mmCIF file of C-alpha atoms in Angstrom:
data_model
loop_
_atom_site.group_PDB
_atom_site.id
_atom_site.type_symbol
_atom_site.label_atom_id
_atom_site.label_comp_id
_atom_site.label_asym_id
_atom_site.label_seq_id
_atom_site.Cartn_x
_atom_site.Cartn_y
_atom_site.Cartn_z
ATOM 1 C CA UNK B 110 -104.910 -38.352 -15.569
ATOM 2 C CA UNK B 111 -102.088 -35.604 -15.467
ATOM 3 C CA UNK B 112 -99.206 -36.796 -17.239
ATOM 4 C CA UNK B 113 -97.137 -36.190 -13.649
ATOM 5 C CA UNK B 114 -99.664 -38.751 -11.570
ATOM 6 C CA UNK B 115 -99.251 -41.275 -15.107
ATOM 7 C CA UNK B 116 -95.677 -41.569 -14.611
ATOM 8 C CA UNK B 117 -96.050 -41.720 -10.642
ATOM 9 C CA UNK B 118 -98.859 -44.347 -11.429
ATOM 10 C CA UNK B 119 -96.422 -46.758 -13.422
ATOM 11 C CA UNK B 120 -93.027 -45.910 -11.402
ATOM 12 C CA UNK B 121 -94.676 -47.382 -8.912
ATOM 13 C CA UNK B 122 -96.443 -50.247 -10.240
ATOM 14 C CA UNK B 123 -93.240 -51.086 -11.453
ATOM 15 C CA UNK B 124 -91.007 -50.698 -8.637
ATOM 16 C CA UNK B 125 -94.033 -52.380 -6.466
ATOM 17 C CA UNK B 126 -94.481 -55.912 -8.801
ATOM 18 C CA UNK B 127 -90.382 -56.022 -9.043
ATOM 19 C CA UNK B 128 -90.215 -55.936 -5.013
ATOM 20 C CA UNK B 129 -93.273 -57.773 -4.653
ATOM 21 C CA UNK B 130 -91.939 -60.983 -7.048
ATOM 22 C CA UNK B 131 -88.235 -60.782 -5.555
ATOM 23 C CA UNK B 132 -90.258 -61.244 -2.273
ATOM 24 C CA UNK B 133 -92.385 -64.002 -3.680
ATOM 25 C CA UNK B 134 -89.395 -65.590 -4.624
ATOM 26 C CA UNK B 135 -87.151 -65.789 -1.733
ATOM 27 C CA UNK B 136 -90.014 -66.923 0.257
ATOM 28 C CA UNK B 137 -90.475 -70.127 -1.908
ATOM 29 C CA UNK B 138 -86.609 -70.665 -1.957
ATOM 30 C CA UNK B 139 -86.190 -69.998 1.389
ATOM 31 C CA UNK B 140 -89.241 -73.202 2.337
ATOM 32 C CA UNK B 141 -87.798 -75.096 -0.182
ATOM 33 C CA UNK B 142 -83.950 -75.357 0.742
ATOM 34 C CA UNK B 143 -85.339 -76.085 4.232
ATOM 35 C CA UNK B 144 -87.461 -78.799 3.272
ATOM 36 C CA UNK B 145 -84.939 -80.236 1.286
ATOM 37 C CA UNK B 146 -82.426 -80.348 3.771
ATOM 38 C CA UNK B 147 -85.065 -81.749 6.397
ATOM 39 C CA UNK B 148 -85.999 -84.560 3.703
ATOM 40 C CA UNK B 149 -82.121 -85.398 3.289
ATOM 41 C CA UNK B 150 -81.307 -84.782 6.676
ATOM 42 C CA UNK B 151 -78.606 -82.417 6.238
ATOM 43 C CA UNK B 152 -77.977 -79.977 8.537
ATOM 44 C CA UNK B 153 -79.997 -76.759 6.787
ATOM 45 C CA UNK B 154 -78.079 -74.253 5.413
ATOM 46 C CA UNK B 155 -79.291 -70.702 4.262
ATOM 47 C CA UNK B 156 -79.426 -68.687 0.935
ATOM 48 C CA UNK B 157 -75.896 -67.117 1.717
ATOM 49 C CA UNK B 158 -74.648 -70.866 1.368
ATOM 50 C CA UNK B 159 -73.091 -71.773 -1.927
ATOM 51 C CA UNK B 160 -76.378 -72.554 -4.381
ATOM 52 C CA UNK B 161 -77.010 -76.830 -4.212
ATOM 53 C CA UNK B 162 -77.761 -78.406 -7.450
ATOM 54 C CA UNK B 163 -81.711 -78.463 -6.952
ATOM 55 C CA UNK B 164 -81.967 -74.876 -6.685
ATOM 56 C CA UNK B 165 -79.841 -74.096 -9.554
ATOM 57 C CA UNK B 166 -82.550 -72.950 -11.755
ATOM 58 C CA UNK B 167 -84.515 -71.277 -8.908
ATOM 59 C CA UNK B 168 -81.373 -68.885 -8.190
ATOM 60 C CA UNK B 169 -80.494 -68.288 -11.669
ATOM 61 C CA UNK B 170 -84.125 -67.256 -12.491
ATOM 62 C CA UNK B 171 -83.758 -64.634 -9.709
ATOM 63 C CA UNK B 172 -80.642 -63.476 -11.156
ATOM 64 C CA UNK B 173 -81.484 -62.727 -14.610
ATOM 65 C CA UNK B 174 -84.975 -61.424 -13.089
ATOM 66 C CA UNK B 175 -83.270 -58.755 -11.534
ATOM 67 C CA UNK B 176 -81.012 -58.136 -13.853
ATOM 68 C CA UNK B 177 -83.971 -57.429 -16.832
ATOM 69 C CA UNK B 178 -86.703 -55.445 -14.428
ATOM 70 C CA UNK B 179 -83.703 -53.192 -12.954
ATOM 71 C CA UNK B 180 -82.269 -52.494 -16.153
ATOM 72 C CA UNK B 181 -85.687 -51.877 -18.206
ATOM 73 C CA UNK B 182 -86.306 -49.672 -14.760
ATOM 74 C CA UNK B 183 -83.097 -47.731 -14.512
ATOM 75 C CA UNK B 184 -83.549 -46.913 -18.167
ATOM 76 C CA UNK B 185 -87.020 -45.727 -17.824
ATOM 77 C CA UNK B 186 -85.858 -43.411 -14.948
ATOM 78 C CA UNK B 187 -83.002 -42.005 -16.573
ATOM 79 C CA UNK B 188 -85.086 -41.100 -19.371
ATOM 80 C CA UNK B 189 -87.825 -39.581 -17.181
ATOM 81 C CA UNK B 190 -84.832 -37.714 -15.288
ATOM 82 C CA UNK B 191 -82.922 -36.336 -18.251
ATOM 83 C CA UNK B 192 -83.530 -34.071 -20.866
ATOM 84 C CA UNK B 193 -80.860 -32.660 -23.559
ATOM 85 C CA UNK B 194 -78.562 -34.679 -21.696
ATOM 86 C CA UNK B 195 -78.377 -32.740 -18.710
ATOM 87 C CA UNK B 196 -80.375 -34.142 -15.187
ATOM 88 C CA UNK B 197 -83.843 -32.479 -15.157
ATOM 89 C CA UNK B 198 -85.230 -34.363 -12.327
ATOM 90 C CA UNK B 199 -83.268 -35.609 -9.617
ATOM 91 C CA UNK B 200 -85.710 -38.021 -8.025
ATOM 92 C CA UNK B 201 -85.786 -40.294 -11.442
ATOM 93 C CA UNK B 202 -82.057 -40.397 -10.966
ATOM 94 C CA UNK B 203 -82.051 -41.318 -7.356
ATOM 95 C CA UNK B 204 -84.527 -43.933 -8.240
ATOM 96 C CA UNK B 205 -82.027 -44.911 -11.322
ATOM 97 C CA UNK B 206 -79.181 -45.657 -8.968
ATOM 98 C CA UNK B 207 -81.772 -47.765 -7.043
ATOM 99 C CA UNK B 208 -82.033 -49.802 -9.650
ATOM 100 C CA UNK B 209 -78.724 -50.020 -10.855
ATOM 101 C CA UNK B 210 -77.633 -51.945 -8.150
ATOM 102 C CA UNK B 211 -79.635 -54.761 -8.502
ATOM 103 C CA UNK B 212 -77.665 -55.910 -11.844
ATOM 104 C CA UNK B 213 -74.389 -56.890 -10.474
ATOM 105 C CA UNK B 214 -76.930 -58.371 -7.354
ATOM 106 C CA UNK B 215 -78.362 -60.356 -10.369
ATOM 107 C CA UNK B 216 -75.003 -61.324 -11.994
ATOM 108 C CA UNK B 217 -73.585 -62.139 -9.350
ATOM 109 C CA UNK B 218 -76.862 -64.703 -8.029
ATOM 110 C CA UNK B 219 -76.451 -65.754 -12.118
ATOM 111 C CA UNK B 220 -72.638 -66.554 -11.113
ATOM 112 C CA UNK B 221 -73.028 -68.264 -7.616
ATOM 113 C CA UNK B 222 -74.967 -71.140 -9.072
ATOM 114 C CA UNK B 223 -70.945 -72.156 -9.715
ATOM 115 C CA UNK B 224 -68.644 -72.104 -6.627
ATOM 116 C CA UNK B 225 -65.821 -71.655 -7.852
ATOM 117 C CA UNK B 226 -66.595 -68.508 -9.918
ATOM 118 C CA UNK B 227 -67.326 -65.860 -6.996
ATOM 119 C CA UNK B 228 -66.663 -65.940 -3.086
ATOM 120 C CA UNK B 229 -68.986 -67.631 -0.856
ATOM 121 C CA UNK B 230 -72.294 -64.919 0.332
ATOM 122 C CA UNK B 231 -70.923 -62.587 -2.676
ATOM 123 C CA UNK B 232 -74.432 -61.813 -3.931
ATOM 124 C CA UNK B 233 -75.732 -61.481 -1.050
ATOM 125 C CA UNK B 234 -72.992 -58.670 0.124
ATOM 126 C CA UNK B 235 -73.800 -56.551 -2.786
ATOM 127 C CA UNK B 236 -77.704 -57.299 -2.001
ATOM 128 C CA UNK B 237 -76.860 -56.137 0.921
ATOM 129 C CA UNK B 238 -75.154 -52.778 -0.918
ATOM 130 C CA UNK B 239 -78.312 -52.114 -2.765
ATOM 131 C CA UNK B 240 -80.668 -52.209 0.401
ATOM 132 C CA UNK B 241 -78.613 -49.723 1.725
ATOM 133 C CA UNK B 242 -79.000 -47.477 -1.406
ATOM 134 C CA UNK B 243 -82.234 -47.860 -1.064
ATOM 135 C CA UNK B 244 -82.105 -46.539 2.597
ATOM 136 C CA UNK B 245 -80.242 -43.046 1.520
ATOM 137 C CA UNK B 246 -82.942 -42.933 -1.509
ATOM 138 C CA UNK B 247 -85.986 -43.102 0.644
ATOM 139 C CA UNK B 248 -84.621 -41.192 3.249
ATOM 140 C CA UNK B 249 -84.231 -38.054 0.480
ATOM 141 C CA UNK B 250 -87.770 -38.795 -0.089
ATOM 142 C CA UNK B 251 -89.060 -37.469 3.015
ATOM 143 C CA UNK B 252 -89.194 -33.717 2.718
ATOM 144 C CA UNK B 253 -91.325 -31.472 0.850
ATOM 145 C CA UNK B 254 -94.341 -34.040 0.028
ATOM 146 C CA UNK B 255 -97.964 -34.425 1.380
ATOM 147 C CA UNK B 256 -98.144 -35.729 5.207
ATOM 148 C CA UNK B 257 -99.532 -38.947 3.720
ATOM 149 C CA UNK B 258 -97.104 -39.574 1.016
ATOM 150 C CA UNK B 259 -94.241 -38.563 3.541
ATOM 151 C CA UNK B 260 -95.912 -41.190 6.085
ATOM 152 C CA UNK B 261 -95.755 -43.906 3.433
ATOM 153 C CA UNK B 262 -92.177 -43.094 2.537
ATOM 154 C CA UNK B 263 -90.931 -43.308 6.389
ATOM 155 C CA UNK B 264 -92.416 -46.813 6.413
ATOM 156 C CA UNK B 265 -91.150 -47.818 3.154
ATOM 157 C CA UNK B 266 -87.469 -46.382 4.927
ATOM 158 C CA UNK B 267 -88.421 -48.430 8.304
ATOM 159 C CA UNK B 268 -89.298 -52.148 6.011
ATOM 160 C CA UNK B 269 -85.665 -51.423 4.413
ATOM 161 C CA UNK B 270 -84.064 -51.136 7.315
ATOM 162 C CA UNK B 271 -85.521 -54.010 8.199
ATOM 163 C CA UNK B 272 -84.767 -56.116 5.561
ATOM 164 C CA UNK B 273 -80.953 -54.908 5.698
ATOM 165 C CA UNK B 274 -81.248 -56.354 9.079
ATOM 166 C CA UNK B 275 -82.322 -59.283 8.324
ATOM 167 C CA UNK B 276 -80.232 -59.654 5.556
ATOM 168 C CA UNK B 277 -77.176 -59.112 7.902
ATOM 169 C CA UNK B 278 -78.339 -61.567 10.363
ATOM 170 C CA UNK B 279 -78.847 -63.578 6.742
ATOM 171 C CA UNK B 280 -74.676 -63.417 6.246
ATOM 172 C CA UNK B 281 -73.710 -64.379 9.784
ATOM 173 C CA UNK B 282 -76.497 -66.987 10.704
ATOM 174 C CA UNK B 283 -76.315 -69.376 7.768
ATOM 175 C CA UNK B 284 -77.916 -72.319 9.113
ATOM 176 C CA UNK B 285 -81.345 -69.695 10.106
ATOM 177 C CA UNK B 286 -84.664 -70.307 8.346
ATOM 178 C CA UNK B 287 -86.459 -66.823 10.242
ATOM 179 C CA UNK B 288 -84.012 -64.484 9.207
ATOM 180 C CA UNK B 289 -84.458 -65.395 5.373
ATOM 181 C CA UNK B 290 -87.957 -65.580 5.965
ATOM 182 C CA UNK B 291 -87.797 -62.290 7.513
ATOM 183 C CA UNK B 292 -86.163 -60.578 4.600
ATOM 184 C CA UNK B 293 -88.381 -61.673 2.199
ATOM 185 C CA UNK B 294 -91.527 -60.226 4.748
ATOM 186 C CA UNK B 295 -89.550 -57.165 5.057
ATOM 187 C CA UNK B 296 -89.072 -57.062 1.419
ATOM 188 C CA UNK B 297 -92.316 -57.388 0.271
ATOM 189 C CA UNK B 298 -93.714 -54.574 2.761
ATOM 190 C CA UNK B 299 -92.200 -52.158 0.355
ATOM 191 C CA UNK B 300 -94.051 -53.491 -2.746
ATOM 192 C CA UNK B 301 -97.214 -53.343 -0.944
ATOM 193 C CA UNK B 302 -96.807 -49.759 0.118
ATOM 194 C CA UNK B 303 -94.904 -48.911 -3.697
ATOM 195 C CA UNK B 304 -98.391 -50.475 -4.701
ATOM 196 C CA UNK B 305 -100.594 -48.886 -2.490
ATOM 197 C CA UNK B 306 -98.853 -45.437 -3.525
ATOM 198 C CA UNK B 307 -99.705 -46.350 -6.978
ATOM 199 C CA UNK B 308 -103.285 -46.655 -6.383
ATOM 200 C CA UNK B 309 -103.305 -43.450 -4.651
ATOM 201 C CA UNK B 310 -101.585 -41.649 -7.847
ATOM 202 C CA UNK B 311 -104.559 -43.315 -10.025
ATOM 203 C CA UNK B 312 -107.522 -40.726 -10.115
ATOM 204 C CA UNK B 313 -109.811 -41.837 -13.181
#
C-alpha cells in the first residue's frame, strides 16, 4: 500500500474508533442517568446537569479518554503536517486543531465530576466549541477530492451539524433523554463513515 493511502488508512481508523467509543459512551451514560433517576424517582436530569455521584467514574473515564486519544492524535497530525518546522501539509493541521479541542472538552468533563470547580454545562459549551471546529474542518474538505470521497465528507459535515444541534438542544433542555440520545447517534455517524473511508483507503 502507498505510503499516502497507509497514513489515510490509520488517520482514519483512528479518528473513526475515537468518535465511534465517545459515541458508545454517551449512549450508555445517557440510559443510565435516566434509569437511575426513574429508579429513584427524581425528576431526570441530562448530561449538561452537574455529574451525580454514581456517574462519577463514568464521566471522568470520558474525560481522560479524550484527553489521551486527542492528544496522541493531534501529535500524530502535526507530525504528518510538518516538516523542518515549517507546515507541509495543511490538512494534518486542520485535522490537528480538530483534535486539540477535545483536551480542555476532556479536562473540563475530568473537572465537572466536582461542582464547585467549573460552571454548570461548562464541558459541554466547549464540546460544543469543538463540534463546531469540526464543522469549518470538514467543510475545507470538500473541494478538490474524488466525487465519492467528497460525498462522504458532505455527510460527515451534515452528522456534525447534527450533533451540534443536538448538543444545543442538550444545553437548553436539561431534563431531555432524545436530545442526548440524539447526539450520541449523530456522533457516531461520523465514525462509521471515518471507518468506512478507511476501508476504502485499504487496497491489499
Amino acid at each position: 500500500m502507498p505510503m499516502a493511502k497507509t497514513d489515510a488508512f490509520y488517520g482514519h481508523l483512528l479518528g473513526g474508533s475515537f468518535i465511534l467509543s465517545l459515541a458508545t459512551l454517551w449512549t450508555f451514560r445517557a440510559w443510565r442517568r435516566y434509569a437511575i433517576d426513574r429508579l429513584r424517582n427524581a425528576k431526570h436530569a441530562g448530561p449538561s446537569a452537574h455529574v451525580i455521584a454514581t456517574l462519577q467514574q463514568a464521566v471522568w473515564f470520558e474525560g481522560v479518554f479524550k484527553m489521551v486519544v486527542a492528544s496522541i492524535g493531534m501529535g500524530i497530525q502535526v507530525f504528518k503536517g510538518t516538516e523542518g518546522g515549517r507546515i507541509a501539509d495543511m490538512e494534518n493541521i486542520q485535522h490537528a486543531c480538530m483534535y486539540s479541542l477535545y483536551i480542555p472538552s476532556g479536562i473540563l468533563d475530568v473537572l465537572s465530576c466536582k461542582e464547585t470547580l467549573v460552571p454548570r454545562g461548562a464541558n459541554r459549551a466547549v464540546l460544543l466549541l469543538a463540534f463546531c471546529v469540526e464543522v469549518l474542518v470538514f467543510h475545507s474538505h470538500l473541494d478538490g477530492r474524488s466525487p465519492l470521497d467528497t460525498l462522504m465528507h458532505r455527510l460527515i459535515l451534515y452528522a456534525v451539524l447534527a450533533k451540534a444541534a443536538c448538543l444545543s438542544f442538550e444545553m437548553v433542555l436539561k431534563d431531555s433523554v432524545l436530545a442526548p440520545l440524539g447526539t450520541a447517534f449523530f456522533r457516531s455517524c461520523p465514525g462509521i463513515l471515518g471507518l468506512a473511508n478507511c476501508l476504502l483507503s485499504f487496497q491489499p
